[in-house]
DNA sequence: CAGTGGAGGCTTTTT
DNA sequence: GCCTCCACTG
């Protein structure tokens, strides 16, 4: 990334043309090595690299060369201080960040980088639990349950706890459980808390949920952390082994860690107390996932003598962009002021565009990209379009398609969540983990085998009666066959035959898997269940679905080198823990469409932030809590600070939600951008429709009150009674063009709330007095 | 047992 | 407006 980096920055990253690692020449020359690693670092960065003894807190502002500091610090530890890479652990926020770090480190220290432990907390925990999971009640081959599976278990847990799913949405209940786990509370712990009635109910469900999870031999994301902490606390010898191994522990994106993650890091660092955490409180955007900014405070309490280094120089963005970011973040009250020192030129001012609807907003983005590609050296891959919610990507995608501009979407409808992909994964999981009832129930009648709901209900009932896992009951059916089953067995002979056949097939796969490559197993499976035939008989887009299946198959192909049995486990683990951002490589020549959350840690020369509206950014769900609004503001700050050179902020007058299209008001964050860094707003740039269709060439002047006034009919002493409705486009003699957001009262007595395009913002006007008229859309 | 149709929910953000 | 869940019919 950063194809158009400025010279200063190119020097900083040492990216292009930087010399390659050369063991022969450098490894015996310590001085040269030291120089190489510290070269080009500023004073604070150098301090952060060289502070190798004891706890260290690095506060790293956006674009301050944080990644470079971390990698150089690790390289310094390994090559200058002489710490074995085997003794260094670094936790990152995403797998992608981990891979990137590994890549940079192998350039810095060569093949020894292989010895480093670099990964997300979740993947680290998964690995630990694969080794020692038995100590916390996990059988080998335990599965990692994704959100969808978790919801299935919640459904069952709520039934068992006799909790009404209409009164208590399972997502919210699960949220409470997840939150409890993130602060290391088990079901009893949650129940013991003097919480709300809702939490009381959640605690009851929690107990059943855990029981079900255990019966399935599964863990959810929170369990990975919780169980690893439990393991370290209950098996001191295991903990000690890791504590002695890790001489240095490093945590990136510390502001987005939760209590469990911090507890884990603390445990790991207990041996040497060399713990280095890197973060920026202003970029904390995951509190909804239980990230806890208090970790930074705890760190200073837990390690009183900790050295603190602050990285303040921004090497990424132009001054105009930094000014905008500072203006926005200054709106937060709960915040420690921090400098951001610009190091680049003033740069172009930002463009604020206000469109009439999503389609036009998208069209504006596409047009601007096209223009940049024509008139500037920027490439498509230099551009990113960011938004608050995934749903916003749709209009954008359509516009990109229509204009044949290449784009790549990060996230959205996730590949691994497609039904056909999940079906196949469920089969593989069931083969790998016989206790996985969620997967069993998903595939037992897919394709249709005549094992319907009634039969399954009876079998589930039977499992409960005998108090054994469902899979054992099915196994009984298979072993005994229909003729030898007791007559009391609650299953029709036909269904019993079908169940036996299904179980025969699955156990056949289990026997064969040890001798097969993963891909061979998948092929055998697809053939055995005739999945292609099933797809063809189902939806009309079967070709697309089959492509997805083949795509998954090709991912599995990368596990060719593995020991067959372990390959399957590793494959399933990766599927559970990879995010779609992880696949972003930045080399494809396409514009990136991405949520603001996922954009964290990335940078682009050109950035569009779309949907700058109240209700979207800040999101309506966060608007009644000041803390949450502050998090939204940080999210906006993260978006702005991703940008190196050209920043566009767009909003739309009307926004479709739940199928309805409703008028919107401009985001409060727009008003926090200092006006001096905004270029004259460009509301209906080239060919925008709507207003300009009638206003013609005057479109560019809508922002000038004088011009708008000139367009107002001169002598309208008694205007006919006009009824204004929300959504109507209007023109005001002074404030210019806008849209009615709300109306109170009737006729001439009525008062309307109008959102104006220009600086006027939102105004409440009396219809009888205001020089207001309707404009055709 | 499977397929259809109506009702109701739902959208933050993700490991 | 789209998806999921549930009830009812073939």
XYZ file of N, CA, C and O in Angstrom, chain A residues 18-137:
480
model
N 14.475 -0.794 -0.192
C 15.234 -0.948 1.045
C 16.098 -2.195 0.909
O 15.707 -3.167 0.282
N 17.242 -2.163 1.547
C 18.145 -3.289 1.317
C 17.619 -4.547 1.977
O 16.892 -4.492 2.963
N 17.927 -5.624 1.427
C 17.431 -6.892 1.931
C 18.295 -7.348 3.088
O 19.440 -6.939 3.249
N 17.734 -8.204 3.849
C 18.458 -8.743 4.968
C 19.625 -9.564 4.443
O 19.506 -10.345 3.514
N 20.759 -9.320 5.041
C 21.945 -9.987 4.524
C 22.714 -10.573 5.709
O 23.485 -9.901 6.370
N 22.494 -11.825 5.972
C 23.060 -12.414 7.183
C 24.581 -12.389 7.149
O 25.240 -12.054 8.112
N 25.128 -12.724 6.025
C 26.566 -12.828 5.927
C 27.279 -11.553 6.338
O 28.285 -11.591 7.032
N 26.710 -10.431 5.948
C 27.440 -9.216 6.182
C 27.125 -8.601 7.538
O 27.935 -7.927 8.130
N 25.902 -8.824 7.988
C 25.475 -8.050 9.141
C 25.514 -8.766 10.479
O 25.631 -8.152 11.510
N 25.410 -10.101 10.464
C 25.141 -10.728 11.750
C 26.294 -10.640 12.738
O 26.088 -10.660 13.928
N 27.504 -10.496 12.267
C 28.589 -10.378 13.239
C 28.936 -8.928 13.514
O 29.794 -8.621 14.310
N 28.294 -8.031 12.813
C 28.579 -6.632 13.049
C 27.417 -5.988 13.804
O 26.477 -5.453 13.230
N 27.504 -6.083 15.129
C 26.423 -5.631 15.974
C 26.115 -4.154 15.771
O 24.969 -3.725 15.711
N 27.182 -3.408 15.632
C 27.005 -1.972 15.497
C 26.233 -1.622 14.227
O 25.314 -0.819 14.233
N 26.642 -2.293 13.149
C 25.960 -2.040 11.883
C 24.490 -2.426 11.993
O 23.592 -1.739 11.501
N 24.234 -3.528 12.657
C 22.865 -4.011 12.832
C 22.040 -2.991 13.619
O 20.920 -2.636 13.241
N 22.621 -2.536 14.714
C 21.928 -1.549 15.540
C 21.598 -0.315 14.717
O 20.474 0.182 14.730
N 22.605 0.153 14.003
C 22.391 1.325 13.168
C 21.268 1.100 12.176
O 20.373 1.923 12.001
N 21.299 -0.081 11.559
C 20.295 -0.358 10.545
C 18.883 -0.327 11.148
O 17.937 0.172 10.551
N 18.739 -0.859 12.339
C 17.415 -0.952 12.943
C 16.924 0.384 13.500
O 15.737 0.610 13.629
N 17.853 1.258 13.844
C 17.431 2.525 14.441
C 17.409 3.663 13.432
O 16.842 4.717 13.681
N 18.030 3.385 12.302
C 18.134 4.394 11.263
C 16.755 4.882 10.819
O 15.843 4.088 10.611
N 16.634 6.184 10.689
C 15.383 6.701 10.177
C 14.269 6.763 11.199
O 13.153 7.128 10.879
N 14.568 6.396 12.431
C 13.536 6.512 13.471
C 13.690 7.861 14.159
O 14.810 8.343 14.350
N 12.583 8.444 14.559
C 12.696 9.677 15.330
C 12.995 9.335 16.786
O 13.030 8.160 17.174
N 13.184 10.369 17.592
C 13.633 10.162 18.962
C 12.707 9.227 19.745
O 13.156 8.247 20.351
N 11.417 9.508 19.687
C 10.459 8.710 20.460
C 10.413 7.270 19.960
O 10.381 6.316 20.749
N 10.436 7.110 18.656
C 10.405 5.763 18.081
C 11.619 4.959 18.536
O 11.527 3.784 18.877
N 12.746 5.621 18.544
C 13.983 4.984 18.965
C 13.898 4.531 20.422
O 14.271 3.421 20.764
N 13.361 5.425 21.227
C 13.196 5.092 22.646
C 12.337 3.838 22.795
O 12.635 2.960 23.603
N 11.274 3.793 22.018
C 10.353 2.661 22.123
C 11.029 1.361 21.700
O 10.758 0.295 22.241
N 11.932 1.458 20.746
C 12.636 0.255 20.297
C 13.666 -0.184 21.339
O 13.837 -1.363 21.623
N 14.318 0.798 21.927
C 15.450 0.474 22.801
C 15.070 0.174 24.250
O 15.885 -0.337 25.004
N 13.837 0.506 24.633
C 13.422 0.252 26.024
C 13.096 -1.230 26.183
O 11.941 -1.642 26.079
N 14.124 -2.027 26.442
C 13.917 -3.470 26.394
C 13.736 -4.110 27.754
O 13.489 -5.300 27.853
N 13.860 -3.301 28.807
C 13.754 -3.894 30.140
C 12.472 -3.460 30.814
O 12.238 -2.277 31.019
N 11.641 -4.417 31.172
C 10.448 -4.102 31.937
C 9.294 -3.609 31.088
O 9.376 -3.573 29.857
N 8.197 -3.261 31.755
C 6.964 -2.887 31.067
C 7.083 -1.584 30.290
O 7.769 -0.656 30.715
N 6.392 -1.545 29.181
C 6.443 -0.365 28.308
C 5.064 -0.112 27.709
O 4.414 -1.033 27.210
N 4.627 1.125 27.792
C 3.359 1.522 27.177
C 3.654 2.501 26.061
O 4.279 3.543 26.289
N 3.267 2.137 24.853
C 3.477 3.042 23.722
C 2.130 3.601 23.298
O 1.230 2.850 22.910
N 1.964 4.904 23.414
C 0.761 5.555 22.909
C 1.104 6.027 21.504
O 1.981 6.873 21.320
N 0.440 5.444 20.529
C 0.817 5.712 19.145
C -0.324 6.372 18.391
O -1.335 5.749 18.112
N -0.179 7.621 18.085
C -1.170 8.328 17.293
C -1.265 7.740 15.897
O -0.404 6.937 15.503
N -2.304 8.115 15.142
C -2.455 7.573 13.799
C -1.267 7.956 12.911
O -0.758 9.066 13.007
N -0.846 7.012 12.086
C 0.214 7.295 11.122
C 1.551 7.625 11.745
O 2.411 8.236 11.125
N 1.763 7.196 12.992
C 2.987 7.584 13.683
C 4.100 6.543 13.546
O 5.081 6.590 14.260
N 3.926 5.598 12.642
C 4.966 4.604 12.406
C 4.956 3.495 13.443
O 5.976 2.889 13.744
N 3.766 3.198 13.943
C 3.610 2.225 15.006
C 4.096 0.836 14.595
O 4.892 0.209 15.303
N 3.648 0.390 13.444
C 4.018 -0.953 12.997
C 5.522 -1.065 12.822
O 6.142 -2.068 13.171
N 6.080 0.004 12.318
C 7.534 0.016 12.133
C 8.245 -0.093 13.473
O 9.225 -0.837 13.619
N 7.734 0.609 14.463
C 8.345 0.540 15.789
C 8.253 -0.885 16.335
O 9.237 -1.434 16.843
N 7.075 -1.490 16.220
C 6.907 -2.841 16.761
C 7.848 -3.820 16.075
O 8.551 -4.597 16.730
N 7.885 -3.769 14.761
C 8.721 -4.745 14.060
C 10.206 -4.501 14.342
O 10.963 -5.443 14.554
N 10.576 -3.235 14.382
C 11.987 -2.967 14.649
C 12.365 -3.311 16.077
O 13.475 -3.742 16.352
N 11.419 -3.148 16.973
C 11.670 -3.525 18.358
C 11.913 -5.036 18.447
O 12.866 -5.489 19.090
N 11.071 -5.794 17.796
C 11.243 -7.246 17.832
C 12.566 -7.647 17.177
O 13.324 -8.468 17.700
N 12.843 -7.013 16.038
C 14.103 -7.321 15.357
C 15.296 -6.951 16.233
O 16.295 -7.673 16.306
N 15.173 -5.840 16.913
C 16.234 -5.376 17.810
C 16.454 -6.386 18.931
O 17.586 -6.742 19.252
N 15.335 -6.851 19.501
C 15.430 -7.853 20.563
C 16.133 -9.097 20.055
O 17.002 -9.671 20.723
N 15.777 -9.505 18.862
C 16.303 -10.760 18.342
C 17.742 -10.630 17.869
O 18.557 -11.520 18.094
N 18.057 -9.506 17.243
C 19.373 -9.443 16.604
C 20.430 -8.688 17.406
O 21.611 -9.000 17.317
N 19.986 -7.705 18.152
C 20.973 -6.942 18.913
C 21.063 -7.450 20.342
O 22.131 -7.731 20.857
N 19.889 -7.616 20.972
C 19.898 -8.071 22.369
C 20.170 -9.567 22.454
O 20.659 -10.065 23.457
N 19.846 -10.270 21.394
C 20.149 -11.693 21.358
C 19.094 -12.583 21.992
O 19.377 -13.689 22.448
N 17.857 -12.106 22.022
C 16.758 -12.925 22.535
C 16.315 -13.889 21.444
O 16.141 -13.484 20.300
N 16.130 -15.139 21.819
C 15.673 -16.090 20.807
C 14.252 -15.741 20.365
O 13.397 -15.463 21.199
N 13.980 -15.749 19.062
C 12.619 -15.478 18.581
C 11.593 -16.393 19.246
O 10.442 -16.008 19.416
N 12.039 -17.558 19.623
C 11.182 -18.515 20.306
C 10.619 -17.925 21.609
O 9.556 -18.313 22.078
N 11.330 -16.962 22.175
C 10.922 -16.374 23.444
C 10.142 -15.078 23.293
O 9.953 -14.348 24.249
N 9.699 -14.783 22.064
C 8.979 -13.526 21.838
C 7.567 -13.818 21.339
O 7.357 -14.610 20.426
N 6.604 -13.195 21.981
C 5.210 -13.382 21.599
C 4.581 -12.032 21.289
O 4.744 -11.082 22.057
N 3.902 -11.950 20.159
C 3.225 -10.702 19.801
C 1.775 -10.990 19.450
O 1.491 -11.838 18.614
N 0.862 -10.297 20.112
C -0.567 -10.468 19.829
C -1.056 -9.314 18.979
O -0.800 -8.151 19.284
N -1.743 -9.649 17.908
C -2.287 -8.633 17.010
C -3.800 -8.706 17.020
O -4.382 -9.620 17.584
N -4.423 -7.744 16.372
C -5.877 -7.685 16.385
C -6.491 -8.596 15.327
O -7.519 -9.212 15.543
N -5.845 -8.662 14.171
C -6.367 -9.519 13.104
C -5.274 -10.465 12.623
O -4.086 -10.229 12.847
N -5.697 -11.495 11.932
C -4.723 -12.408 11.342
C -3.904 -11.713 10.271
O -2.731 -12.004 10.085
N -4.563 -10.775 9.598
C -3.853 -10.065 8.549
C -2.685 -9.269 9.123
O -1.574 -9.309 8.591
N -2.952 -8.574 10.222
C -1.886 -7.816 10.872
C -0.760 -8.755 11.284
O 0.416 -8.415 11.161
N -1.131 -9.948 11.746
C -0.115 -10.919 12.156
C 0.734 -11.344 10.965
O 1.966 -11.373 11.038
N 0.082 -11.634 9.851
C 0.833 -12.063 8.672
C 1.752 -10.976 8.161
O 2.889 -11.243 7.755
N 1.227 -9.749 8.203
C 2.023 -8.641 7.738
C 3.264 -8.486 8.606
O 4.371 -8.263 8.121
N 3.033 -8.616 9.912
C 4.148 -8.471 10.845
C 5.186 -9.563 10.596
O 6.386 -9.301 10.558
N 4.722 -10.777 10.417
C 5.640 -11.883 10.145
C 6.437 -11.607 8.883
O 7.653 -11.843 8.832
N 5.746 -11.102 7.871
C 6.419 -10.811 6.610
C 7.518 -9.784 6.799
O 8.654 -9.970 6.355
N 7.187 -8.696 7.482
C 8.187 -7.650 7.694
C 9.349 -8.176 8.515
O 10.497 -7.812 8.287
N 9.028 -9.021 9.506
C 10.088 -9.527 10.367
C 11.000 -10.497 9.649
O 12.200 -10.529 9.910
N 10.434 -11.259 8.713
C 11.367 -12.158 8.042
C 12.270 -11.364 7.116
O 13.390 -11.794 6.827
N 11.833 -10.181 6.699
C 12.759 -9.336 5.940
C 13.833 -8.753 6.852
O 14.946 -8.487 6.434
N 13.466 -8.527 8.123
C 14.427 -7.918 9.043
C 15.374 -8.928 9.689
O 16.542 -8.645 9.901
N 14.853 -10.086 10.047
C 15.731 -11.029 10.757
C 15.868 -12.375 10.046
O 16.486 -13.292 10.586
N 15.280 -12.476 8.857
C 15.475 -13.700 8.089
C 14.674 -14.866 8.613
O 13.685 -14.684 9.321
N 15.109 -16.075 8.275
C 14.313 -17.272 8.576
C 14.071 -17.488 10.075
O 13.156 -18.209 10.452
N 14.860 -16.838 10.901
C 14.640 -17.013 12.342
C 13.254 -16.514 12.752
O 12.748 -16.883 13.807
N 12.668 -15.664 11.928
C 11.341 -15.128 12.239
C 10.310 -16.240 12.412
O 9.294 -16.065 13.084
N 10.576 -17.380 11.799
C 9.667 -18.520 11.924
C 9.426 -18.891 13.385
O 8.372 -19.377 13.753
N 10.419 -18.664 14.211
C 10.335 -19.058 15.607
C 9.452 -18.169 16.462
O 9.093 -18.530 17.584
N 9.103 -16.989 15.940
C 8.290 -16.053 16.709
C 6.862 -16.564 16.884
O 6.350 -17.286 16.037
N 6.232 -16.191 17.983
C 4.807 -16.443 18.139
C 4.082 -15.143 17.804
O 4.137 -14.189 18.570
N 3.441 -15.107 16.646
C 2.711 -13.915 16.239
C 1.316 -14.324 15.814
O 1.158 -15.194 14.952
N 0.303 -13.753 16.400
C -1.065 -14.101 16.012
C -2.082 -13.360 16.845
O -1.721 -12.576 17.721
N -3.355 -13.610 16.556
C -4.397 -13.010 17.379
C -4.466 -13.766 18.697
O -4.016 -14.906 18.792
N -5.044 -13.132 19.695
C -5.251 -13.822 20.958
C -6.046 -15.102 20.718
O -5.757 -16.146 21.295
N -7.057 -15.000 19.864
C -7.926 -16.151 19.652
C -7.169 -17.324 19.049
O -7.327 -18.462 19.480
N -6.328 -17.049 18.057
C -5.632 -18.179 17.432
C -4.558 -18.728 18.374
O -4.318 -19.934 18.406
N -3.952 -17.844 19.153
C -2.982 -18.307 20.139
C -3.662 -19.257 21.133
O -3.173 -20.356 21.419
N -4.834 -18.829 21.625
C -5.563 -19.648 22.590
C -5.981 -20.987 21.985
O -5.911 -22.028 22.646
N -6.425 -20.941 20.740
C -6.832 -22.184 20.092
C -5.669 -23.172 20.085
O -5.830 -24.356 20.349
N -4.484 -22.635 19.809
C -3.321 -23.513 19.755
C -2.980 -24.090 21.134
O -2.677 -25.262 21.276
N -3.066 -23.229 22.143
C -2.789 -23.700 23.500
C -3.795 -24.785 23.889
O -3.430 -25.833 24.438
N -5.060 -24.538 23.566
C -6.097 -25.492 23.968
C -6.020 -26.802 23.183
O -6.429 -27.845 23.662
N -5.505 -26.741 21.968
C -5.310 -27.994 21.230
C -4.339 -28.896 21.990
O -4.428 -30.108 21.948
N -3.383 -28.272 22.641
C -2.383 -29.043 23.378
C -2.876 -29.473 24.742
O -2.684 -30.603 25.155
N -3.497 -28.518 25.460
C -3.797 -28.782 26.867
C -5.277 -28.737 27.186
O -5.654 -28.662 28.345
N -6.121 -28.749 26.160
C -7.553 -28.571 26.371
C -8.172 -29.587 27.327
O -9.140 -29.276 28.021
N -7.613 -30.793 27.358
C -8.172 -31.825 28.237
C -8.249 -31.342 29.673
O -9.140 -31.716 30.427
N -7.280 -30.504 30.048
C -7.236 -30.019 31.432
C -8.404 -29.106 31.780
O -8.691 -28.867 32.947
N -9.077 -28.586 30.764
C -10.267 -27.785 31.045
C -11.497 -28.408 30.393
O -12.460 -27.721 30.046
N -11.443 -29.722 30.226
C -12.626 -30.456 29.801
C -12.903 -30.486 28.307
O -14.017 -30.774 27.892
